[in-house]
mmCIF file of C-alpha atoms and ligand atoms in Angstrom:
data_model
loop_
_atom_site.group_PDB
_atom_site.id
_atom_site.type_symbol
_atom_site.label_atom_id
_atom_site.label_comp_id
_atom_site.label_asym_id
_atom_site.label_seq_id
_atom_site.Cartn_x
_atom_site.Cartn_y
_atom_site.Cartn_z
ATOM 1 C CA MET B 1 0.000 0.000 0.000
ATOM 2 C CA LYS B 2 1.017 3.624 -0.528
ATOM 3 C CA ILE B 3 1.355 6.915 1.303
ATOM 4 C CA GLY B 4 -0.948 9.627 -0.084
ATOM 5 C CA ILE B 5 0.015 13.284 0.016
ATOM 6 C CA PHE B 6 -2.837 15.708 -0.577
ATOM 7 C CA ASP B 7 -2.755 19.428 -1.249
ATOM 8 C CA SER B 8 -5.226 21.926 -2.651
ATOM 9 C CA GLY B 9 -2.708 22.563 -5.440
ATOM 10 C CA LEU B 10 0.935 21.998 -6.196
ATOM 11 C CA GLY B 11 2.434 23.689 -3.109
ATOM 12 C CA GLY B 12 2.340 20.309 -1.345
ATOM 13 C CA LEU B 13 5.134 19.195 -3.669
ATOM 14 C CA ILE B 14 7.417 21.346 -1.487
ATOM 15 C CA ILE B 15 6.441 19.165 1.495
ATOM 16 C CA LEU B 16 6.627 15.931 -0.532
ATOM 17 C CA LYS B 17 10.169 16.814 -1.640
ATOM 18 C CA ASP B 18 11.316 16.851 2.004
ATOM 19 C CA ILE B 19 9.364 13.666 2.787
ATOM 20 C CA ILE B 20 10.962 11.755 -0.126
ATOM 21 C CA LYS B 21 14.398 13.063 0.903
ATOM 22 C CA LYS B 22 13.910 11.650 4.409
ATOM 23 C CA LEU B 23 11.951 8.477 3.479
ATOM 24 C CA PRO B 24 12.772 7.604 -0.158
ATOM 25 C CA GLN B 25 11.914 3.905 0.163
ATOM 26 C CA TYR B 26 8.103 4.235 0.213
ATOM 27 C CA ASP B 27 5.619 4.563 -2.681
ATOM 28 C CA TYR B 28 3.874 7.940 -2.696
ATOM 29 C CA ILE B 29 0.772 9.158 -4.488
ATOM 30 C CA TYR B 30 0.542 12.930 -4.698
ATOM 31 C CA LEU B 31 -2.830 14.538 -5.357
ATOM 32 C CA GLY B 32 -3.113 18.260 -6.080
ATOM 33 C CA ASP B 33 -6.610 19.658 -6.551
ATOM 34 C CA SER B 34 -5.278 22.198 -9.039
ATOM 35 C CA ALA B 35 -8.701 22.659 -10.687
ATOM 36 C CA ARG B 36 -10.098 24.121 -7.457
ATOM 37 C CA VAL B 37 -7.078 25.786 -5.835
ATOM 38 C CA PRO B 38 -6.992 28.055 -3.841
ATOM 39 C CA TYR B 39 -8.929 26.687 -0.873
ATOM 40 C CA GLY B 40 -7.707 29.508 1.391
ATOM 41 C CA ASN B 41 -10.648 31.890 0.953
ATOM 42 C CA ARG B 42 -13.394 29.236 0.786
ATOM 43 C CA SER B 43 -15.980 28.292 3.440
ATOM 44 C CA GLN B 44 -15.365 25.516 5.950
ATOM 45 C CA GLU B 45 -18.148 23.379 4.386
ATOM 46 C CA THR B 46 -16.586 23.577 0.917
ATOM 47 C CA ILE B 47 -13.066 22.880 2.169
ATOM 48 C CA TYR B 48 -14.377 19.848 4.072
ATOM 49 C CA GLU B 49 -16.241 18.508 1.039
ATOM 50 C CA PHE B 50 -13.284 18.965 -1.343
ATOM 51 C CA THR B 51 -10.884 17.395 1.156
ATOM 52 C CA ARG B 52 -13.185 14.441 1.810
ATOM 53 C CA GLN B 53 -13.416 13.760 -1.935
ATOM 54 C CA ALA B 54 -9.624 13.913 -2.243
ATOM 55 C CA VAL B 55 -9.049 11.577 0.692
ATOM 56 C CA ASP B 56 -11.620 9.121 -0.670
ATOM 57 C CA PHE B 57 -9.867 9.181 -4.064
ATOM 58 C CA LEU B 58 -6.469 8.457 -2.471
ATOM 59 C CA PHE B 59 -7.860 5.583 -0.388
ATOM 60 C CA LYS B 60 -9.332 4.089 -3.580
ATOM 61 C CA GLN B 61 -5.807 4.246 -5.058
ATOM 62 C CA ASP B 62 -4.647 1.919 -2.258
ATOM 63 C CA CYS B 63 -3.235 4.460 0.196
ATOM 64 C CA GLN B 64 -2.906 3.200 3.752
ATOM 65 C CA LEU B 65 -1.972 6.564 5.176
ATOM 66 C CA ILE B 66 -2.651 10.075 3.911
ATOM 67 C CA ILE B 67 -0.855 13.252 4.882
ATOM 68 C CA ILE B 68 -2.934 16.366 4.320
ATOM 69 C CA ALA B 69 -0.086 18.699 3.363
ATOM 70 C CA CYS B 70 -2.479 21.620 2.901
ATOM 71 C CA ASN B 71 -2.703 23.799 6.020
ATOM 72 C CA THR B 72 -6.141 25.119 5.096
ATOM 73 C CA ALA B 73 -7.532 21.586 4.697
ATOM 74 C CA SER B 74 -5.728 20.431 7.863
ATOM 75 C CA ALA B 75 -7.262 23.373 9.740
ATOM 76 C CA GLU B 76 -10.797 23.193 8.356
ATOM 77 C CA ALA B 77 -11.428 19.527 7.517
ATOM 78 C CA LEU B 78 -9.007 17.147 9.230
ATOM 79 C CA ARG B 79 -10.705 16.783 12.598
ATOM 80 C CA LYS B 80 -14.129 16.020 11.089
ATOM 81 C CA ILE B 81 -12.578 13.522 8.670
ATOM 82 C CA GLN B 82 -10.679 11.775 11.485
ATOM 83 C CA GLN B 83 -13.551 11.746 13.956
ATOM 84 C CA GLU B 84 -16.636 11.241 11.786
ATOM 85 C CA TRP B 85 -15.844 10.088 8.246
ATOM 86 C CA LEU B 86 -12.852 7.782 8.647
ATOM 87 C CA PRO B 87 -14.277 5.457 11.354
ATOM 88 C CA VAL B 88 -17.352 4.790 9.176
ATOM 89 C CA ASN B 89 -15.637 4.498 5.783
ATOM 90 C CA TYR B 90 -12.027 3.343 6.261
ATOM 91 C CA PRO B 91 -11.544 2.368 9.923
ATOM 92 C CA ASP B 92 -8.170 0.697 9.271
ATOM 93 C CA ARG B 93 -6.606 3.620 7.402
ATOM 94 C CA ARG B 94 -5.109 6.836 8.738
ATOM 95 C CA VAL B 95 -5.203 10.535 7.849
ATOM 96 C CA LEU B 96 -2.698 12.953 9.391
ATOM 97 C CA GLY B 97 -2.311 16.715 9.028
ATOM 98 C CA VAL B 98 0.563 19.167 9.167
ATOM 99 C CA ILE B 99 -0.538 21.417 12.023
ATOM 100 C CA ARG B 100 0.149 19.122 14.971
ATOM 101 C CA PRO B 101 3.802 18.272 14.104
ATOM 102 C CA VAL B 102 4.640 21.904 13.339
ATOM 103 C CA VAL B 103 3.043 23.057 16.595
ATOM 104 C CA GLU B 104 4.960 20.418 18.588
ATOM 105 C CA LYS B 105 8.209 21.749 17.134
ATOM 106 C CA ALA B 106 7.209 25.385 17.653
ATOM 107 C CA VAL B 107 6.351 24.833 21.315
ATOM 108 C CA GLU B 108 9.679 23.033 21.781
ATOM 109 C CA VAL B 109 11.800 25.865 20.357
ATOM 110 C CA ALA B 110 9.756 28.978 21.235
ATOM 111 C CA LYS B 111 10.556 31.118 24.267
ATOM 112 C CA LYS B 112 7.287 32.947 24.809
ATOM 113 C CA LYS B 113 5.620 34.239 21.650
ATOM 114 C CA ILE B 114 4.776 32.313 18.459
ATOM 115 C CA GLY B 115 3.635 33.970 15.249
ATOM 116 C CA VAL B 116 1.548 32.115 12.663
ATOM 117 C CA ILE B 117 1.006 33.180 9.066
ATOM 118 C CA GLY B 118 -1.424 31.397 6.755
ATOM 119 C CA THR B 119 -4.456 31.721 4.514
ATOM 120 C CA LYS B 120 -7.661 33.388 5.740
ATOM 121 C CA GLY B 121 -9.214 29.932 6.261
ATOM 122 C CA THR B 122 -6.317 28.669 8.383
ATOM 123 C CA VAL B 123 -6.223 31.815 10.508
ATOM 124 C CA SER B 124 -9.978 32.069 11.063
ATOM 125 C CA SER B 125 -10.215 28.384 12.011
ATOM 126 C CA GLN B 126 -7.956 29.135 15.039
ATOM 127 C CA ALA B 127 -6.549 25.614 14.595
ATOM 128 C CA TYR B 128 -2.968 26.687 15.350
ATOM 129 C CA ILE B 129 -4.046 28.658 18.429
ATOM 130 C CA GLN B 130 -6.002 25.672 19.757
ATOM 131 C CA GLU B 131 -3.190 23.179 19.151
ATOM 132 C CA ILE B 132 -0.593 25.450 20.770
ATOM 133 C CA ALA B 133 -2.859 25.991 23.798
ATOM 134 C CA LYS B 134 -3.219 22.206 24.235
ATOM 135 C CA LEU B 135 0.554 21.810 24.507
ATOM 136 C CA ASP B 136 1.454 25.046 26.294
ATOM 137 C CA PRO B 137 -1.472 27.142 27.576
ATOM 138 C CA LYS B 138 0.905 29.959 28.611
ATOM 139 C CA MET B 139 2.432 30.423 25.168
ATOM 140 C CA GLU B 140 1.422 33.686 23.497
ATOM 141 C CA VAL B 141 0.274 33.364 19.880
ATOM 142 C CA MET B 142 -0.250 36.013 17.235
ATOM 143 C CA GLN B 143 -1.738 35.205 13.833
ATOM 144 C CA GLN B 144 -1.680 37.044 10.522
ATOM 145 C CA ALA B 145 -3.634 36.073 7.402
ATOM 146 C CA CYS B 146 -1.594 36.688 4.239
ATOM 147 C CA PRO B 147 -4.060 36.101 1.370
ATOM 148 C CA LEU B 148 -1.940 37.879 -1.250
ATOM 149 C CA LEU B 149 1.086 35.615 -0.853
ATOM 150 C CA VAL B 150 -0.272 32.492 -2.618
ATOM 151 C CA PRO B 151 -1.141 34.374 -5.852
ATOM 152 C CA LEU B 152 2.209 36.215 -5.802
ATOM 153 C CA ILE B 153 4.124 32.950 -5.345
ATOM 154 C CA GLU B 154 2.044 31.303 -8.087
ATOM 155 C CA GLU B 155 3.097 34.130 -10.403
ATOM 156 C CA ALA B 156 6.715 33.274 -9.474
ATOM 157 C CA TRP B 157 7.059 36.829 -8.126
ATOM 158 C CA GLN B 158 9.062 35.866 -5.047
ATOM 159 C CA LYS B 159 11.944 38.209 -5.945
ATOM 160 C CA ASN B 160 9.666 41.048 -7.058
ATOM 161 C CA ASP B 161 9.644 44.329 -5.073
ATOM 162 C CA VAL B 162 5.835 44.168 -4.849
ATOM 163 C CA THR B 163 6.104 40.856 -2.983
ATOM 164 C CA LYS B 164 8.735 42.267 -0.612
ATOM 165 C CA LYS B 165 6.469 45.232 0.134
ATOM 166 C CA VAL B 166 3.445 42.975 0.739
ATOM 167 C CA LEU B 167 5.546 40.714 2.972
ATOM 168 C CA ARG B 168 6.855 43.652 5.011
ATOM 169 C CA THR B 169 3.262 44.871 5.508
ATOM 170 C CA TYR B 170 2.016 41.454 6.664
ATOM 171 C CA LEU B 171 5.009 40.782 8.915
ATOM 172 C CA LYS B 172 5.182 44.242 10.530
ATOM 173 C CA PRO B 173 2.693 43.542 13.370
ATOM 174 C CA LEU B 174 4.466 40.246 14.161
ATOM 175 C CA LYS B 175 7.836 41.979 14.198
ATOM 176 C CA LEU B 176 6.527 44.785 16.421
ATOM 177 C CA ALA B 177 5.066 42.185 18.794
ATOM 178 C CA GLU B 178 8.561 40.623 18.998
ATOM 179 C CA ILE B 179 7.538 37.056 18.276
ATOM 180 C CA ASP B 180 10.501 34.703 18.759
ATOM 181 C CA THR B 181 9.251 31.844 16.530
ATOM 182 C CA LEU B 182 7.321 32.001 13.262
ATOM 183 C CA ILE B 183 5.223 29.194 11.786
ATOM 184 C CA LEU B 184 4.846 29.277 8.003
ATOM 185 C CA GLY B 185 1.297 27.898 8.047
ATOM 186 C CA CYS B 186 0.862 27.425 4.292
ATOM 187 C CA THR B 187 2.364 25.009 1.781
ATOM 188 C CA HIS B 188 3.611 27.853 -0.441
ATOM 189 C CA TYR B 189 5.431 30.017 2.095
ATOM 190 C CA PRO B 190 8.739 28.061 2.245
ATOM 191 C CA ILE B 191 9.347 29.524 -1.245
ATOM 192 C CA LEU B 192 9.696 32.887 0.551
ATOM 193 C CA TYR B 193 11.712 31.441 3.450
ATOM 194 C CA LYS B 194 14.813 33.598 2.897
ATOM 195 C CA GLU B 195 12.813 36.778 2.359
ATOM 196 C CA ILE B 196 10.713 36.111 5.496
ATOM 197 C CA GLN B 197 13.755 35.293 7.627
ATOM 198 C CA GLY B 198 15.452 38.428 6.257
ATOM 199 C CA ILE B 199 12.545 40.655 7.303
ATOM 200 C CA MET B 200 12.040 39.017 10.711
ATOM 201 C CA GLY B 201 15.756 39.084 11.564
ATOM 202 C CA ALA B 202 17.960 36.645 13.432
ATOM 203 C CA ARG B 203 16.019 36.888 16.696
ATOM 204 C CA THR B 204 13.011 35.092 15.164
ATOM 205 C CA LYS B 205 13.251 31.408 14.365
ATOM 206 C CA VAL B 206 11.357 30.692 11.141
ATOM 207 C CA LEU B 207 10.262 27.049 11.032
ATOM 208 C CA HIS B 208 10.604 24.921 7.919
ATOM 209 C CA SER B 209 7.401 22.870 7.763
ATOM 210 C CA GLY B 210 8.594 20.365 5.120
ATOM 211 C CA GLU B 211 11.458 19.069 7.257
ATOM 212 C CA ILE B 212 9.283 18.993 10.379
ATOM 213 C CA VAL B 213 6.498 17.014 8.655
ATOM 214 C CA ALA B 214 9.054 14.573 7.179
ATOM 215 C CA ASP B 215 10.599 13.981 10.633
ATOM 216 C CA ALA B 216 7.147 13.542 12.172
ATOM 217 C CA LEU B 217 6.161 10.984 9.524
ATOM 218 C CA ALA B 218 9.370 9.004 10.119
ATOM 219 C CA ASP B 219 8.647 9.030 13.838
ATOM 220 C CA TYR B 220 4.996 8.005 13.293
ATOM 221 C CA LEU B 221 6.014 5.023 11.125
ATOM 222 C CA ASN B 222 8.571 3.966 13.741
ATOM 223 C CA ARG B 223 5.881 3.960 16.392
ATOM 224 C CA HIS B 224 3.223 2.263 14.208
ATOM 225 C CA SER B 225 4.660 -0.929 12.784
ATOM 226 C CA GLU B 226 1.119 -2.176 12.012
ATOM 227 C CA ILE B 227 0.876 0.643 9.424
ATOM 228 C CA GLU B 228 4.526 0.566 8.305
ATOM 229 C CA ASN B 229 4.414 -3.181 7.609
ATOM 230 C CA LYS B 230 1.649 -2.655 5.053
ATOM 231 C CA LEU B 231 3.582 -0.088 3.006
ATOM 232 C CA ASP B 232 5.173 -0.903 -0.372
ATOM 233 C CA LYS B 233 8.836 -0.006 -0.604
ATOM 234 C CA ASN B 234 9.586 0.334 -4.315
ATOM 235 C CA SER B 235 10.210 4.122 -4.456
ATOM 236 C CA ASN B 236 7.425 4.374 -7.080
ATOM 237 C CA ASN B 237 5.758 7.757 -7.065
ATOM 238 C CA ILE B 238 2.623 8.898 -8.895
ATOM 239 C CA TYR B 239 1.519 12.512 -9.323
ATOM 240 C CA TYR B 240 -2.173 13.249 -9.865
ATOM 241 C CA VAL B 241 -3.714 16.663 -10.488
ATOM 242 C CA THR B 242 -7.296 17.704 -11.206
ATOM 243 C CA ASP B 243 -6.194 20.232 -13.838
ATOM 244 C CA LEU B 244 -2.970 20.981 -15.628
ATOM 245 C CA SER B 245 -1.920 24.072 -17.531
ATOM 246 C CA PRO B 246 1.616 24.609 -18.882
ATOM 247 C CA HIS B 247 2.062 27.380 -16.257
ATOM 248 C CA TYR B 248 1.203 25.083 -13.330
ATOM 249 C CA GLU B 249 3.288 22.241 -14.703
ATOM 250 C CA LYS B 250 6.379 24.472 -14.894
ATOM 251 C CA LEU B 251 5.675 25.978 -11.475
ATOM 252 C CA GLY B 252 5.233 22.570 -9.805
ATOM 253 C CA GLU B 253 8.387 21.168 -11.350
ATOM 254 C CA GLY B 254 10.322 24.257 -10.225
ATOM 255 C CA TRP B 255 9.131 23.797 -6.624
ATOM 256 C CA PHE B 256 9.763 20.053 -6.683
ATOM 257 C CA GLY B 257 13.169 20.477 -8.298
ATOM 258 C CA LYS B 258 12.722 17.959 -11.100
ATOM 259 C CA ARG B 259 10.551 16.891 -14.023
ATOM 260 C CA ILE B 260 7.215 15.290 -13.109
ATOM 261 C CA ARG B 261 4.834 13.224 -15.227
ATOM 262 C CA PHE B 262 1.477 14.515 -14.000
ATOM 263 C CA GLU B 263 -1.726 12.557 -14.629
ATOM 264 C CA LYS B 264 -5.048 14.360 -14.757
ATOM 265 C CA VAL B 265 -7.936 12.877 -12.743
ATOM 266 C CA SER B 266 -11.447 13.858 -11.633
ATOM 267 C CA LEU B 267 -12.561 13.669 -8.012
HETATM 268 N N1 DGL U 1 -2.332 24.728 0.237
HETATM 269 C C1 DGL U 1 -2.895 25.900 0.905
HETATM 270 C C2 DGL U 1 -2.420 25.923 2.352
HETATM 271 O O1 DGL U 1 -1.440 25.305 2.721
HETATM 272 C C3 DGL U 1 -2.523 27.181 0.177
HETATM 273 C C4 DGL U 1 -3.202 27.342 -1.147
HETATM 274 C C5 DGL U 1 -4.703 27.444 -1.029
HETATM 275 O O2 DGL U 1 -5.234 28.466 -0.525
HETATM 276 O O3 DGL U 1 -5.367 26.493 -1.426
HETATM 277 O O4 DGL U 1 -3.051 26.563 3.162
#
């Protein structure tokens, strides 16, 4: 059986790249819902429905375990899928998100104030605030929605002055509040890692979600041999998308760092 990696679009390839680097032996199926990206400004009901369809598709492709690499879907749909949908439909399979492992790391390294940036959906769900409070109720948390960043990154404008200006505007309140740790709560933001670290300065630790999620998956598989034993180990990877334009294909390959043979599917 395989490991499924789901994202609303192709940003999850940035996470998958780190996962394959850490755990190259497994067979992965990537699914990017590129026909319906972005999820970030959509309602909770729609994000849940899209995510449920994607998870169902990946289970039908023989995935034993699915990582929801999309922060918005992890924030708005994961809990309901884990608690209500999975036990009825696929009780022996597992779905994990990205918020919990990143929060565990943040709480470990932060001194007293964590900043979180993400889409409007992720921020309004309060999922990061709730997870941080579960692990450290005294930790201060400050969130900032950054809805313009995904379109700018998808235009490959990361080096553009407009993007730097937008970033400085979004990060200013977090900088003024003197956060000591920053969570990049969106698949796309690692593309701007250097620019974000540059603006925040050396006193703020900017967390790299891809590496954290890869480490957490390795740890999970170590602790769950009943899941690990079922996984194929042929290093065969498949990349599904729900839409493909030449622009997205080039963008995805740039983020992933190599050529990809995408297959178009319907959910
Ligand atoms: N993948 C989304 C996330 O991580 C960003 C793109 C979108 O809004 O769908 O939140």
